[in-house]
XYZ file of C-alpha atoms in Angstrom:
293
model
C 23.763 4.619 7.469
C 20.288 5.366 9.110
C 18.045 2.784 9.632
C 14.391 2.922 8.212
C 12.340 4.227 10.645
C 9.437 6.100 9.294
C 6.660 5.704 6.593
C 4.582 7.336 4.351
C 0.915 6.040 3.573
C -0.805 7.958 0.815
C -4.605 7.771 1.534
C -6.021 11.252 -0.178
C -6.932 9.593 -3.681
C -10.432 10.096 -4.575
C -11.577 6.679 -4.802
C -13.940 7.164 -8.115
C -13.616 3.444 -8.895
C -15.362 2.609 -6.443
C -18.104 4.972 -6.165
C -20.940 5.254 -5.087
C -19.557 3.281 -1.919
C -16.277 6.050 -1.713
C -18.607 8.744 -1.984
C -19.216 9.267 1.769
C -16.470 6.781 3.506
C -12.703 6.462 2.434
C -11.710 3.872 0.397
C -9.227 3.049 2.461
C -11.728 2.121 5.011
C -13.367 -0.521 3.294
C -13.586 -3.582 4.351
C -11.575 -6.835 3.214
C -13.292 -9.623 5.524
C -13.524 -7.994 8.838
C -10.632 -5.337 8.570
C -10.072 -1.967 6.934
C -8.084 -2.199 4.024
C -5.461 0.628 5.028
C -5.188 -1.197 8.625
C -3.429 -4.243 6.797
C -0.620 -1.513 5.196
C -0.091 -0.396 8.797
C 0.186 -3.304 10.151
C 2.810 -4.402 7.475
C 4.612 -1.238 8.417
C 4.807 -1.884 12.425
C 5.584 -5.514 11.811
C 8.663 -4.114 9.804
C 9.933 -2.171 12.601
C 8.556 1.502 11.428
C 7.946 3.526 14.224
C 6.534 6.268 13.342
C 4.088 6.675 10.179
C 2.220 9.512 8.848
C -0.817 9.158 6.342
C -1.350 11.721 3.849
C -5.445 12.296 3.957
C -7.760 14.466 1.897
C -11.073 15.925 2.552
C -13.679 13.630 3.670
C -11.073 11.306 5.132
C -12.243 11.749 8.729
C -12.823 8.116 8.958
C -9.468 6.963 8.592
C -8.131 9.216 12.173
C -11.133 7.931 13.827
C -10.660 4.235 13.082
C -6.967 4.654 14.566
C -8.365 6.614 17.851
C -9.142 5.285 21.221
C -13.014 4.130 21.133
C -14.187 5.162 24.460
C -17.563 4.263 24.399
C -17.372 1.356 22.032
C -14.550 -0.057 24.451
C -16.777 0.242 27.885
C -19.633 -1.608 25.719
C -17.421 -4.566 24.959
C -15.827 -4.983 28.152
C -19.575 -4.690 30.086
C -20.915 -7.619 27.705
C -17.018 -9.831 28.210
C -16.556 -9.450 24.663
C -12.966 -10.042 25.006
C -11.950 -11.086 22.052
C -13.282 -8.147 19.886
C -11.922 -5.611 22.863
C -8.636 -6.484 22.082
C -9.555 -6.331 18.158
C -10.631 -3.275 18.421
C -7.858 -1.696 20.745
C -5.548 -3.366 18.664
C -5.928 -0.236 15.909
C -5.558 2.583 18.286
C -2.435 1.802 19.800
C -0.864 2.608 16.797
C 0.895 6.089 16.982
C 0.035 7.524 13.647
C 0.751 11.209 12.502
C -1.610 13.396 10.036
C -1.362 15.733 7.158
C -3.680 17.018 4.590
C -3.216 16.806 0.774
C -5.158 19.946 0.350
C -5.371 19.268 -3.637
C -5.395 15.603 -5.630
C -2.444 16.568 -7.197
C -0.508 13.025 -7.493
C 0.880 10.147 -5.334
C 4.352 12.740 -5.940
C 2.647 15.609 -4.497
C 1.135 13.443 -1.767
C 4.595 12.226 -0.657
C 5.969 15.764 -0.780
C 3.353 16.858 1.636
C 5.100 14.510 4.201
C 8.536 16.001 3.582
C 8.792 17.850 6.719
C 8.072 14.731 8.435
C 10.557 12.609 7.382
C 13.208 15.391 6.987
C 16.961 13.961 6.029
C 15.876 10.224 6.603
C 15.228 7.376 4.347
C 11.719 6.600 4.300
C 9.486 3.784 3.383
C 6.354 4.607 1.209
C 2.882 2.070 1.204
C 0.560 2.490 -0.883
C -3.058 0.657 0.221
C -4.035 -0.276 -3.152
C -1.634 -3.152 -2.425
C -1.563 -5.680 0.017
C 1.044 -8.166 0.513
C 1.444 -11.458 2.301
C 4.137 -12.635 3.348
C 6.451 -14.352 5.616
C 8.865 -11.219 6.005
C 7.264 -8.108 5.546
C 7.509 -6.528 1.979
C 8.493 -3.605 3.256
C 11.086 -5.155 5.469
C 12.288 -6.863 2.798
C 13.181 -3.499 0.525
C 14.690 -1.664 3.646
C 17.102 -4.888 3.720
C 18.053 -4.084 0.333
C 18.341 -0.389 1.323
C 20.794 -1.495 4.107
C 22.760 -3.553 1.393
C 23.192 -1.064 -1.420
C 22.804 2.331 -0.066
C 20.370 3.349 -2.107
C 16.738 3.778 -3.057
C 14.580 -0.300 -3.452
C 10.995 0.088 -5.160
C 8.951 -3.122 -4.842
C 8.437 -4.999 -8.145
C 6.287 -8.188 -9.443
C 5.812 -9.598 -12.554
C 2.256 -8.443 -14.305
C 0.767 -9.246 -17.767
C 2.355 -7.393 -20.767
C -1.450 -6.762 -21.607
C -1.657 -4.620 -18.210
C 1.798 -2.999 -17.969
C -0.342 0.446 -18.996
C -1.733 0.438 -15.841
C 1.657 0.565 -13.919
C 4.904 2.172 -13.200
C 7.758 -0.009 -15.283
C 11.336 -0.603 -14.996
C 13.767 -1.056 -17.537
C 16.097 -3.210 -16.055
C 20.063 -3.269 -16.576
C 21.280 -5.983 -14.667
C 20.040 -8.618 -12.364
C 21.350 -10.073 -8.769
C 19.207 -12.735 -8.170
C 15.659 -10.259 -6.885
C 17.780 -7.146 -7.520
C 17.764 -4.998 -10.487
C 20.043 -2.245 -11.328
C 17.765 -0.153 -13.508
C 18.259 1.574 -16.806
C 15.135 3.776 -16.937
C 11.558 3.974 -14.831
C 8.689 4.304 -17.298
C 5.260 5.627 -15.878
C 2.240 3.390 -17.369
C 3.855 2.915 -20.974
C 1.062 2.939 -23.263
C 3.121 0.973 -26.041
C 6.604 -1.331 -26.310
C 7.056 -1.154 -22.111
C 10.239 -2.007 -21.531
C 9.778 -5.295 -19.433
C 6.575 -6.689 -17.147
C 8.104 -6.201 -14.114
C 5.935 -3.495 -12.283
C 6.131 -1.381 -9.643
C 3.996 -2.296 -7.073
C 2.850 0.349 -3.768
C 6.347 -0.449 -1.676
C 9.282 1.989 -1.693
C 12.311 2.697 0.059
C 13.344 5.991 -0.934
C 16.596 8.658 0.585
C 15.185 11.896 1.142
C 17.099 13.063 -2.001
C 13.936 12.499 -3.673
C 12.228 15.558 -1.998
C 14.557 17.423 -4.583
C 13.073 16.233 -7.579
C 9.994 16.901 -5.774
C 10.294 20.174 -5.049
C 10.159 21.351 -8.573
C 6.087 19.910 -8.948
C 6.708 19.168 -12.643
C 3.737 17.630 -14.024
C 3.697 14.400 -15.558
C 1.176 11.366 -16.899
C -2.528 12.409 -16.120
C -1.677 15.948 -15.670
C -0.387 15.113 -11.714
C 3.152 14.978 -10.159
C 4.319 11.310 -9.954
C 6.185 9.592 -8.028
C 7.872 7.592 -10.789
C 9.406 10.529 -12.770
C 11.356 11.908 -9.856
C 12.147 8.222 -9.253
C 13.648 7.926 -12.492
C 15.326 11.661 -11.474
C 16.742 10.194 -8.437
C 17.768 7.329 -10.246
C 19.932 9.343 -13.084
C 22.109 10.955 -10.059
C 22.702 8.212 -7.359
C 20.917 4.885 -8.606
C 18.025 3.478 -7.515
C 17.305 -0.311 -7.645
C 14.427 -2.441 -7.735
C 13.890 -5.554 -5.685
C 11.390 -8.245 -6.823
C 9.799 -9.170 -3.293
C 8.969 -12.626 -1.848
C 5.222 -12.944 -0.828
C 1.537 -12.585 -2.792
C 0.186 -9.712 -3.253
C -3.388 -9.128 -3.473
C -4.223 -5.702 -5.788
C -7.226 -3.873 -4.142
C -7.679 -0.661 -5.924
C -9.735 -2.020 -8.401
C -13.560 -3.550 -7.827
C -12.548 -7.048 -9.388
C -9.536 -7.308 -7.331
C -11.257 -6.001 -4.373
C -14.017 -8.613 -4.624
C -11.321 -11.536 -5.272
C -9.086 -10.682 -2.569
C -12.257 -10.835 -0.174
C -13.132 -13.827 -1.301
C -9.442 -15.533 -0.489
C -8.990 -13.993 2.805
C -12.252 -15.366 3.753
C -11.619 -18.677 2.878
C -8.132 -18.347 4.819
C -10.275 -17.665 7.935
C -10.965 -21.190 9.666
C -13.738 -19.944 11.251
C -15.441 -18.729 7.944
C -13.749 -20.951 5.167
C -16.023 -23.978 5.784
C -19.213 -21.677 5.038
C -17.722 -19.645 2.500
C -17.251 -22.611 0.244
C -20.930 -23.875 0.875
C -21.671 -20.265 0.256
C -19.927 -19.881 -3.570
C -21.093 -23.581 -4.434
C -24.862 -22.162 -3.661
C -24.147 -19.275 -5.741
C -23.013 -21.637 -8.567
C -25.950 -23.791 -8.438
C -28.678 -21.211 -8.168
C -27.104 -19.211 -10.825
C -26.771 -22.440 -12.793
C -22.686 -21.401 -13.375
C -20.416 -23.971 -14.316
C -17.634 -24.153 -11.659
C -14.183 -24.232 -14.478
């Protein structure tokens, strides 16, 4: 069996709910504390033993192959002033070999992950999406390919959500259970009524190259775009595909609230910041004359 050893990041989505900010920068570039957001998903990936990635990028994603490049200039600056510590910050991002290729349409996460099928070729392949962002002591993504290594076959990444937000997700419809693994009946994309259980899908995916298949046909599904989920579901109707409920908290960033909360967290996780953070919110508070609940 091949061992996992390339990834997929999807990072040519529009990123209309959070305009005006997305309007001229990426999404994926903005900032949670002092970090891109789609520099935490490769991170995850490299600490998981991936060596080579490719992110799928759209127009006006120019930001995203910079921020992974060698800053020349920037570098020199840093090292003349014996800013150490934020020289090896910022190197830390470019020494990262990452591949390109443009999603020349928003056609779907499916369609994105097609574009990247000469890439990965007859290998098993790990898929992150950034609207997700995971801590944990083993990397999520580790965690599936362990499971891929185990049963042979495909691992999403699940988690428990609220019934009252299973619309907004992928869903499985699980069969049987093996303590985090589920052998799944059915996958359900965003189930606008009676969803077959809470347990989401949620931006991690181990997935044979069998999929490309089911991709190849660009059938159109929910919202009028190829997912991901229906040729999941394909995949899973010919040689199973299972879903593993991972260890670890996982912070969801492709929505303003979320984005704002998860912020908030990692900046009180920072011991350089936490102290001032909390003075910071109880300020807030009192000036606002909120009750802190």
């Amino acid at each position: 069996m091949k061992k996992v050893t390339k990834a997929v990041i999807p990072a040519a989505g529009l990123g209309t709910r959070f305009l005006p900010a997305t309007k001229a920068l990426p999404k994926e570039m903005l900032p949670i504390v002092n970090k891109p957001t789609i520099q935490y998903i490769v991170e995850e990936a490299v600490q998981a033993g991936i060596e080579d990635i490719i992110i799928v990028t759209g127009k006006g994603k120019r930001a995203i192959e910079d921020h992974f490049d060698i800053a020349y200039e920037l570098e020199q600056n840093l090292l003349h002033k014996n800013k150490l510590d934020l020289l090896e910050k910022v190197r830390a991002s470019s020494k990262i070999d990452i591949h390109y290729i443009r999603q020349k349409s928003p056609q779907g996460l499916g369609h994105a992950v097609w574009c990247a099928r000469k890439f990965i070729g007859d290998e098993p392949f790990a898929v992150l999406l950034g609207d997700d962002i995971v801590q944990a002591e083993k990397p999520c993504i580790q965690q599936l390919a362990e499971n891929y290594e185990r049963t042979g076959c495909s691992v999403i990444g699940v988690k428990e959500v609220p019934v009252s937000e299973t619309h907004r997700y992928g869903i499985i419809d699980p069969e049987s259970q093996d303590g985090r693994l589920f052998n799944v009946k059915r996958f359900v994309e965003k189930p606008e009524n009676n969803p077959p259980s809470n347990l989401a899908i949620i931006g991690r995916y181990i997935l044979t190259p069998e999929i490309f298949e089911f991709l190849d046909k660009q059938e159109v599904g929910t919202g009028g775009e190829i997912q991901l989920t229906d040729a999941i579901q394909k995949l899973n109707e010919r040689q199973g595909v299972y879903a593993y409920q991972f260890e670890g908290k996982r912070f969801d960033v492709g929505e303003t609230l979320g984005f704002v909360l998860t912020n908030i967290e990692m900046a009180l996780q920072h011991p350089e910041l936490q102290e001032d953070v909390l003075k910071g919110i109880e300020k807030i508070l009192h000036d606002n004359k909120l009750p802190l609940k």
